[in-house]
Short mmCIF file of C-alpha atoms and ligand atoms in Angstrom, two decimals:
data_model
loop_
_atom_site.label_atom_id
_atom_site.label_comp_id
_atom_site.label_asym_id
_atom_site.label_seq_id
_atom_site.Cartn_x
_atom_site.Cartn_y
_atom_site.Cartn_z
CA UNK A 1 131.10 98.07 95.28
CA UNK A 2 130.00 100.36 97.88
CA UNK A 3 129.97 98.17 100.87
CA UNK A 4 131.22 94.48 101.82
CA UNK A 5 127.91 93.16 101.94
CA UNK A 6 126.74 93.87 98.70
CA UNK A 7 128.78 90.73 97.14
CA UNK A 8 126.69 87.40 97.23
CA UNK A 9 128.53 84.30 97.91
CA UNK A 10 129.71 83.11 94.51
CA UNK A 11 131.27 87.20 94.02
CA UNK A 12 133.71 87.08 97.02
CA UNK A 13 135.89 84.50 94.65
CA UNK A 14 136.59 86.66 92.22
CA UNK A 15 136.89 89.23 94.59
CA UNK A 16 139.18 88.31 97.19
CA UNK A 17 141.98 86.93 94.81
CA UNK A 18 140.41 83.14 93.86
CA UNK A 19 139.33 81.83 97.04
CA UNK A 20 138.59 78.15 97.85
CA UNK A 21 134.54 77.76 97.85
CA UNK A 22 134.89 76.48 101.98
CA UNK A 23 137.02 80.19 102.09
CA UNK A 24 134.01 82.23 100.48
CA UNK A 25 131.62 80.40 102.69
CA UNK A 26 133.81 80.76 106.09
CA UNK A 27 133.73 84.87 105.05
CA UNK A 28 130.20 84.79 103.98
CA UNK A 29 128.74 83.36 107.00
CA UNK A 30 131.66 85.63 109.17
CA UNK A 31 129.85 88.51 107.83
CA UNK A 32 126.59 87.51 107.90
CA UNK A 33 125.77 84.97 110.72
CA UNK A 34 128.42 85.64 113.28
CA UNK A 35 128.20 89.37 112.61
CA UNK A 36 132.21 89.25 112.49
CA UNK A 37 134.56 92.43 111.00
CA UNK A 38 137.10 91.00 109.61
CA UNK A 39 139.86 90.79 112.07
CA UNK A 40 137.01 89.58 114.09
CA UNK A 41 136.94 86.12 111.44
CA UNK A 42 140.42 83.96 113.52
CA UNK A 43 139.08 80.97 111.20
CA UNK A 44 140.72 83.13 108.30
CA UNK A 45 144.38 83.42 107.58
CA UNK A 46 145.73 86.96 108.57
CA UNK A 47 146.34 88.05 105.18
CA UNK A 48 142.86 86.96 104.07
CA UNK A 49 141.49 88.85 106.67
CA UNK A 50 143.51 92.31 105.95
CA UNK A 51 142.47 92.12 101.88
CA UNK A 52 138.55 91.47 103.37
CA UNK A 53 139.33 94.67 105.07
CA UNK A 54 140.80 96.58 102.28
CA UNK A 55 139.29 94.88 99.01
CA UNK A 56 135.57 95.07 100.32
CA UNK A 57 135.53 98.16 102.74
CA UNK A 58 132.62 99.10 105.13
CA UNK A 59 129.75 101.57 103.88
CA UNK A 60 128.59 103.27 106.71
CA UNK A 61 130.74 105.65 108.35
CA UNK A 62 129.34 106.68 111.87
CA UNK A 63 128.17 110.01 112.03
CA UNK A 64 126.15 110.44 115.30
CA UNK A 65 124.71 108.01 117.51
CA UNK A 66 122.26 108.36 120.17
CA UNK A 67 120.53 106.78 122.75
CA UNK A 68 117.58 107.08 124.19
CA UNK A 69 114.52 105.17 126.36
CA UNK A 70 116.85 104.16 129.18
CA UNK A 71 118.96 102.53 126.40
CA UNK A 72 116.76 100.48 124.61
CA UNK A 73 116.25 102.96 121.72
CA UNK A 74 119.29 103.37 119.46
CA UNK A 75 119.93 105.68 116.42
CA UNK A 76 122.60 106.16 113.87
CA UNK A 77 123.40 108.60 111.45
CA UNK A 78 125.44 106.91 108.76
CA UNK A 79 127.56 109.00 106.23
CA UNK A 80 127.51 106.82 102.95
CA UNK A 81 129.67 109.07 100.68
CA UNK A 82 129.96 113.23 101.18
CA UNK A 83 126.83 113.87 99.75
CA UNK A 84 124.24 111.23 101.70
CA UNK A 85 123.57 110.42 104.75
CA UNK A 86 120.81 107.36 106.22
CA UNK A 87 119.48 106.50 109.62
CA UNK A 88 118.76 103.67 111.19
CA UNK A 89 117.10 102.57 114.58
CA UNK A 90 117.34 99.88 116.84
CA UNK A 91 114.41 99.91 119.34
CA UNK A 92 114.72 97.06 122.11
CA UNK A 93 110.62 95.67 123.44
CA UNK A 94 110.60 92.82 126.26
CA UNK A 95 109.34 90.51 123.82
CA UNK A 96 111.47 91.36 120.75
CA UNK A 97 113.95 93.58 119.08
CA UNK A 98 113.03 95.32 115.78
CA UNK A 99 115.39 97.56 113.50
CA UNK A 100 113.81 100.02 111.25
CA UNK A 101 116.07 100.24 107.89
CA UNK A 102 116.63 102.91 105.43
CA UNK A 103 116.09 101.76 101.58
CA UNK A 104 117.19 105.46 100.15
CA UNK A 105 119.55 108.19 101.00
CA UNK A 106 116.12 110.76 101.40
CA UNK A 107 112.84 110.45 99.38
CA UNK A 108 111.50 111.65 96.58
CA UNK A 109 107.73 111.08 97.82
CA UNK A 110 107.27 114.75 99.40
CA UNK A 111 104.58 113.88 102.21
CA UNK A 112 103.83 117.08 103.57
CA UNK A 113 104.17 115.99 107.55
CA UNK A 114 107.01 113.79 107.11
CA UNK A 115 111.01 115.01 107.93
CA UNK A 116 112.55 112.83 105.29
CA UNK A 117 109.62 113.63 102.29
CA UNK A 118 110.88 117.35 103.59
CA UNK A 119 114.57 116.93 102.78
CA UNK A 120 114.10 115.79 99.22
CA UNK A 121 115.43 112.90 97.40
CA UNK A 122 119.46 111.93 97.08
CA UNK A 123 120.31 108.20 96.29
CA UNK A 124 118.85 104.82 96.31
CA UNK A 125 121.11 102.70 98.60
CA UNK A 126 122.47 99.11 97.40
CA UNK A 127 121.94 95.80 98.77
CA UNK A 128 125.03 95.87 101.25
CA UNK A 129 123.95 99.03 102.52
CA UNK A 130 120.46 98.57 103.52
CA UNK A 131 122.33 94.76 104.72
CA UNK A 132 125.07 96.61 106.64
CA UNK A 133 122.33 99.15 108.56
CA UNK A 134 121.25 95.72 109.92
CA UNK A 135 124.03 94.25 110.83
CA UNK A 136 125.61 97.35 112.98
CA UNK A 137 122.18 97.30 114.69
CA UNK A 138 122.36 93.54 115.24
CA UNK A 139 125.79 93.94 116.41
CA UNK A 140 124.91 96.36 119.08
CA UNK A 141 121.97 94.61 120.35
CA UNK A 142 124.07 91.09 121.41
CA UNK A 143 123.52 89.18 123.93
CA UNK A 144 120.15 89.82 122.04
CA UNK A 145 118.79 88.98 118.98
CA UNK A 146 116.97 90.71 116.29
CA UNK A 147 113.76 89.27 115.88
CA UNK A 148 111.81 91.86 113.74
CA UNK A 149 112.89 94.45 110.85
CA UNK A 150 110.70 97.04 109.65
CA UNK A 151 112.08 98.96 106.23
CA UNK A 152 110.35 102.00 107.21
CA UNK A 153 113.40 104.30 107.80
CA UNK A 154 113.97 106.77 105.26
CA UNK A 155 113.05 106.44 101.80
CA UNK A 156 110.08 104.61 100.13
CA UNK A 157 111.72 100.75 99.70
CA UNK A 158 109.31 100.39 96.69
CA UNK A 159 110.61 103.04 94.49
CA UNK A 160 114.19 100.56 95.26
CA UNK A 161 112.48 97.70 94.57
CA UNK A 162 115.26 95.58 93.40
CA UNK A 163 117.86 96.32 96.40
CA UNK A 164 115.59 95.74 98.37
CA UNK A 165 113.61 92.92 97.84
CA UNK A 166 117.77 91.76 97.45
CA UNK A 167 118.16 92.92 100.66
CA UNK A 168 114.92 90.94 102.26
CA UNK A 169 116.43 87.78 100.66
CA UNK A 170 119.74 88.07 102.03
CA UNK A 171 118.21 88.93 105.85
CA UNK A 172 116.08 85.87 105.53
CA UNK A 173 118.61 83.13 103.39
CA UNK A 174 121.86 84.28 105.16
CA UNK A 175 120.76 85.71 108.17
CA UNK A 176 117.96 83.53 109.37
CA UNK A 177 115.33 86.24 109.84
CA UNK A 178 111.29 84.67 109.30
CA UNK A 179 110.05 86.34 106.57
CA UNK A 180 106.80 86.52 109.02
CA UNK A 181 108.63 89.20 110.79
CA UNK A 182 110.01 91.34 107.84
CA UNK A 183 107.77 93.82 107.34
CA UNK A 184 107.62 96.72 103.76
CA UNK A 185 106.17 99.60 104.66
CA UNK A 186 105.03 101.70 101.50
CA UNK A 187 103.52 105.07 100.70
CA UNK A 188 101.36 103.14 98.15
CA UNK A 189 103.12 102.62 94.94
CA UNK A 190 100.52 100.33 93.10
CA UNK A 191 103.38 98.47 91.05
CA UNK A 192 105.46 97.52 93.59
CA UNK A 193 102.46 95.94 95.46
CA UNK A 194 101.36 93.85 92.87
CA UNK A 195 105.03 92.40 92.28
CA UNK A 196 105.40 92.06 96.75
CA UNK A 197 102.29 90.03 95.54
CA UNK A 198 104.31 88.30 93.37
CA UNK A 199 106.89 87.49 95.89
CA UNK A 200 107.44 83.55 97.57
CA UNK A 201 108.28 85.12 100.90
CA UNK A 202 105.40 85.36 103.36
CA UNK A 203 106.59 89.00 103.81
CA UNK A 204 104.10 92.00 105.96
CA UNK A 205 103.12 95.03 104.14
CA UNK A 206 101.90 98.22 105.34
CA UNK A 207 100.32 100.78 103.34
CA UNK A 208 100.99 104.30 104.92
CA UNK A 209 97.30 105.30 104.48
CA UNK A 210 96.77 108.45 106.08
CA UNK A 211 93.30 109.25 104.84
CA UNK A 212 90.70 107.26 102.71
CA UNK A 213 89.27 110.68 101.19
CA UNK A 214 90.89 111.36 97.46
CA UNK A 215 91.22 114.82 98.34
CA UNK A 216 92.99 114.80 101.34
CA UNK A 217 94.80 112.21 100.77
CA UNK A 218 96.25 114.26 98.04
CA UNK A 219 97.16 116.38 100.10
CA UNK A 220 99.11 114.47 102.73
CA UNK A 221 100.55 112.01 100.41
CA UNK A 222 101.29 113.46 96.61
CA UNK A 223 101.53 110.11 95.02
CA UNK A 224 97.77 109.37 95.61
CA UNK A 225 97.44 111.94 92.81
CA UNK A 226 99.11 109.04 90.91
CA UNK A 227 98.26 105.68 92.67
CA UNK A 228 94.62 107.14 94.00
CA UNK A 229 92.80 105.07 96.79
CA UNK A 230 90.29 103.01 94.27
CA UNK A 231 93.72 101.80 92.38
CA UNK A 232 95.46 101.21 95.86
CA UNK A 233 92.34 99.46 97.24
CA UNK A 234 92.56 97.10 94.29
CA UNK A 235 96.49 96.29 94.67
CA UNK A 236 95.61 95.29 97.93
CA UNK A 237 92.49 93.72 97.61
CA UNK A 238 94.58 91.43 95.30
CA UNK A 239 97.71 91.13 97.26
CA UNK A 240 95.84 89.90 100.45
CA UNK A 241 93.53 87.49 98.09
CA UNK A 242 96.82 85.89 96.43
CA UNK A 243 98.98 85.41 99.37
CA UNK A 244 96.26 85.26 102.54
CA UNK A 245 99.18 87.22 104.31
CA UNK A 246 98.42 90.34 106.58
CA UNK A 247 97.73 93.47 105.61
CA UNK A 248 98.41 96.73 107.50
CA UNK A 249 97.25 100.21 107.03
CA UNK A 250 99.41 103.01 108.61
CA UNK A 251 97.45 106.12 109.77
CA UNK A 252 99.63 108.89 111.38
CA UNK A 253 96.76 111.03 114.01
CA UNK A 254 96.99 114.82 112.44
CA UNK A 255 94.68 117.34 114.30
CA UNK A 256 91.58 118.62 112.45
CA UNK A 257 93.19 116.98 109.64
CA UNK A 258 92.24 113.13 109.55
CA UNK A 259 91.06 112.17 113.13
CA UNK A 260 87.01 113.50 112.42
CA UNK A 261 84.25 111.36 112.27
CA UNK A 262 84.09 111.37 109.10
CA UNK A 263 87.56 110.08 108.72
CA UNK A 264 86.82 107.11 111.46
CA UNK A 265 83.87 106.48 108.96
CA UNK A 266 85.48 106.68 106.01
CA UNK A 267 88.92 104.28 107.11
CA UNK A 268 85.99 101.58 108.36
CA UNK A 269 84.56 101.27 105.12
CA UNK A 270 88.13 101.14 103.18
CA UNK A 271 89.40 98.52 105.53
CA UNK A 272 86.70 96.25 106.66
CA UNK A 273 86.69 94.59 102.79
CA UNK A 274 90.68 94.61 102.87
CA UNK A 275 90.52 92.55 106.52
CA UNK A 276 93.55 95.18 107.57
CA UNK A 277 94.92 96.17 110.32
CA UNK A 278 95.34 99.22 111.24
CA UNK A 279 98.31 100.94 113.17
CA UNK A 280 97.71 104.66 114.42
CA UNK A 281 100.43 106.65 115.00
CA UNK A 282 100.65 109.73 117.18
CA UNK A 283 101.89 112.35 114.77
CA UNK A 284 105.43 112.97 115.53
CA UNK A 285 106.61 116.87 115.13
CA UNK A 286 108.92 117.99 112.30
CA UNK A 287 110.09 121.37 111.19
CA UNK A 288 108.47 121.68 108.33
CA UNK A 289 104.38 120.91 109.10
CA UNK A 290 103.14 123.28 112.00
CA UNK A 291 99.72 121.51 112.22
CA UNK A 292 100.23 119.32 116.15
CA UNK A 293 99.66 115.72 116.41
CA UNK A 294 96.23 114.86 117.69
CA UNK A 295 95.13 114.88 121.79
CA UNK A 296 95.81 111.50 123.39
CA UNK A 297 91.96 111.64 124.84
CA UNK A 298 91.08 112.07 120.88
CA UNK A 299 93.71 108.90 119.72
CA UNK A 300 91.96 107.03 122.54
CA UNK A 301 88.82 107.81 120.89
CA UNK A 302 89.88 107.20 117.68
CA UNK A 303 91.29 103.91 118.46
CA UNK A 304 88.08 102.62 120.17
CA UNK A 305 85.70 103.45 117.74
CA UNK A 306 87.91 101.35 114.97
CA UNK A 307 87.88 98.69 117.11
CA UNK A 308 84.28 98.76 118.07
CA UNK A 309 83.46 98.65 114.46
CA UNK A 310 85.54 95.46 113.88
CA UNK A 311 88.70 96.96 112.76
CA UNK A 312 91.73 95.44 114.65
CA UNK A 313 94.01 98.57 115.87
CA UNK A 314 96.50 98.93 117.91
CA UNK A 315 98.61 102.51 118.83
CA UNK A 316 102.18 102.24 118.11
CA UNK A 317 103.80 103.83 120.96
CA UNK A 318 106.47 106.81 119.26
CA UNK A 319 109.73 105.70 120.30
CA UNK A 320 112.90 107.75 120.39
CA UNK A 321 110.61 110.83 120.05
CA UNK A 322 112.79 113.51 121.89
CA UNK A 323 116.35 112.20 119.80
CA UNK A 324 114.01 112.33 116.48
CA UNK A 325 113.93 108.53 115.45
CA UNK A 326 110.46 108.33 116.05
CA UNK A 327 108.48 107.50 112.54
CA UNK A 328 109.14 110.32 110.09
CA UNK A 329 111.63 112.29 111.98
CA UNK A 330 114.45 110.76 110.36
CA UNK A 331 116.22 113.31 108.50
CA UNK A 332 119.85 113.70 107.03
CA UNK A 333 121.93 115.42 109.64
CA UNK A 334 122.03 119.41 108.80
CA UNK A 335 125.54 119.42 107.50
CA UNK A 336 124.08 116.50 104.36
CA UNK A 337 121.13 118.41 103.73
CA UNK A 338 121.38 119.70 100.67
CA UNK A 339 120.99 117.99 97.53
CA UNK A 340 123.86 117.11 95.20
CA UNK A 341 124.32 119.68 92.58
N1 LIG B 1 108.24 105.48 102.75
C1 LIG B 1 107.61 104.43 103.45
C2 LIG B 1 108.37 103.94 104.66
C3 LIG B 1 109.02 104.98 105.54
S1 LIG B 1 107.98 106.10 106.40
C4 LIG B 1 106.20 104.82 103.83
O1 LIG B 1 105.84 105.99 103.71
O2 LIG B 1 105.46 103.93 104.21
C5 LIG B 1 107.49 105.15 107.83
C6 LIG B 1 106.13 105.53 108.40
O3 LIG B 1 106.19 106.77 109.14
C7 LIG B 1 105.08 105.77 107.34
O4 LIG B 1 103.87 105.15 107.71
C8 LIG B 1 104.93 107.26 107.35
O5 LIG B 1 103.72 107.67 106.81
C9 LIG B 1 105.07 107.57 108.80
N2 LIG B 1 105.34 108.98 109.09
C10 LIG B 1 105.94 109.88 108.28
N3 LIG B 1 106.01 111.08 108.90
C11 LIG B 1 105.45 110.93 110.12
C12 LIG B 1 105.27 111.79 111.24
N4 LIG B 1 105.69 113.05 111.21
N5 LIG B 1 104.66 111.31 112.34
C13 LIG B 1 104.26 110.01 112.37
N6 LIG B 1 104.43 109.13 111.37
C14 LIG B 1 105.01 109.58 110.24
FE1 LIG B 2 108.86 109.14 101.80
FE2 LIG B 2 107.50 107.56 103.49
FE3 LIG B 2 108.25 110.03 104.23
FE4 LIG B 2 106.32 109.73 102.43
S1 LIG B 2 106.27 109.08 104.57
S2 LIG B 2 108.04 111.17 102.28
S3 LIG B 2 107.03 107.95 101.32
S4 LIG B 2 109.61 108.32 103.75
#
């Protein structure tokens, strides 16, 4: 078991030497609703509390953490084992408090202007450790609470579907979170959308669009070669038909590269059917794509023109830019880098 959180209720029994069911359920909701460590849980007798500690360790060992935004940005580099490493933000807003999860150690998807798609692929994470990203987050955010989480760290959480759709059910059974304000971001894998489809929850999904022109597209994102836009346009056309819930496309602003005309047009006409939303992001630098982020006059422009043709946009403002936890900056720290061999 890699972390404490990846047992469900009816496993900490067995686990933690025959407990009582009222036991399993005092530890269960220690961990989960009251956010406790163990020597944290005084409803628990001492020894109980010392086996939680040693039977069902923690998974994420602090590496670096960092603050940023007069402190209302927060972002952790987790060591999972000696050869992976995760992030995981915490960004503070007035009117709510959102933490982006990672789903895998890396990603295999290789989007050209994206750090983690750079880095390459190591491991999917389990249940308790996409859990556990949450619950440090949560943790650090008291007296607040976290009202919104986004699974758009690293990794692609479709190509993971199982941990964590797992994880989604324990944030919203356990935890309490509204399903309204979980929200999947994928690159587009056509599968997974037509089982989110599937899916009771009245979970958000964004699709990480980028272009609505095949052959860019390709570029940008390598798995259109596989899951091209008419295919994705159907998975979605059928997910927001089945469920009525909303549906957001993701369009990070590259210069020259998809903020033309021709792009605006392009996006109007794959949207307008789809009713999405769209959600333009300021390209955020990384080390390995040279081509800049586009002007804020020509995001401004961008943005207006969408909206004047009906399309409901709004700019996501980059936070946590300048300590890289901005959207697709997270990358494993340098001494994690390389793959397992
Ligand atoms: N793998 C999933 C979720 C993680 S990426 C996905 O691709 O949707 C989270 C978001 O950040 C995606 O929309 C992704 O396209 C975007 N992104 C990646 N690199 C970026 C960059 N350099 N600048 C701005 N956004 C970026
Ligand atoms: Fe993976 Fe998403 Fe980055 Fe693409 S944008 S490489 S899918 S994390």
């Amino acid at each position: 078991m890699a972390s404490r959180y990846d047992a469900e209720i009816d496993d900490l029994s067995g686990l933690l030497g025959d407990l009582p069911a009222y036991r399993s359920r005092q530890v269960f909701e220690g961990l989960h609703k009251n956010l406790a460590s163990p020597q944290e849980m005084t409803n628990l007798p001492q020894d109980l509390r010392d086996l939680l500690e040693t039977a069902l360790p923690s998974a994420l060992r602090e590496v670096e953490k960092t603050v940023t935004d007069d402190g209302e940005t927060t972002k952790w580099a987790f060591a999972l084992d000696e050869k992976s490493a995760i992030e995981t933000v915490l960004m503070n807003y007035r009117q709510r408090v959102t933490v982006c999860v990672s789903t895998q150690a890396g990603c295999a998807m290789g989007c050209t202007f994206c750090a983690t798609g750079q880095g390459g692929f190591f491991r999917h994470l389990t249940v308790g450790e996409i859990v556990e990203q949450y619950i440090v987050a949560a943790r650090e955010a008291q007296p607040r609470r976290v009202t919104n989480i986004v699974f758009m760290g690293m990794g692609e959480p479709m190509a993971n579907y199982d941990n964590m759709m797992a994880a989604v059910n324990r944030l919203h059974h356990a935890i309490g979170i509204s399903a309204r304000k979980i929200t999947i971001s994928t690159v587009g894998i056509v599968p997974g959308i037509r089982r989110l489809t599937q899916e009771p929850l009245q979970l958000n999904l964004a699709v990480s669009l980028h272009s609505a022109n095949d052959v860019r597209r390709n570029e940008l994102v390598p798995m259109n070669k596989r899951y091209p836009l008419s295919a994705l346009g159907d998975a979605c056309m059928e997910y927001v038909e089945t469920t009525n819930r909303r549906l957001s496309f993701e369009w990070a602003l590259i210069d020259g590269v998809n903020d033309t005309d021709r792009d605006i047009k392009e996006l109007v006409a794959y949207a307008r059917p789809l009713k999405a939303h769209v959600n333009l992001i300021p390209l955020n630098p990384t080390p390995g794509y040279l081509v800049r982020g586009t002007s804020k006059e020509r995001v401004q422009e961008f943005f207006s023109a969408l909206n004047e043709q009906g399309i409901m946009t709004t700019v996501r403002n980059t936070r946590g830019s300048e300590i890289a936890a901005a959207c697709g900056q997270l990358a494993v720290p340098v001494s994690f880098s390389r793959p397992p061999v």
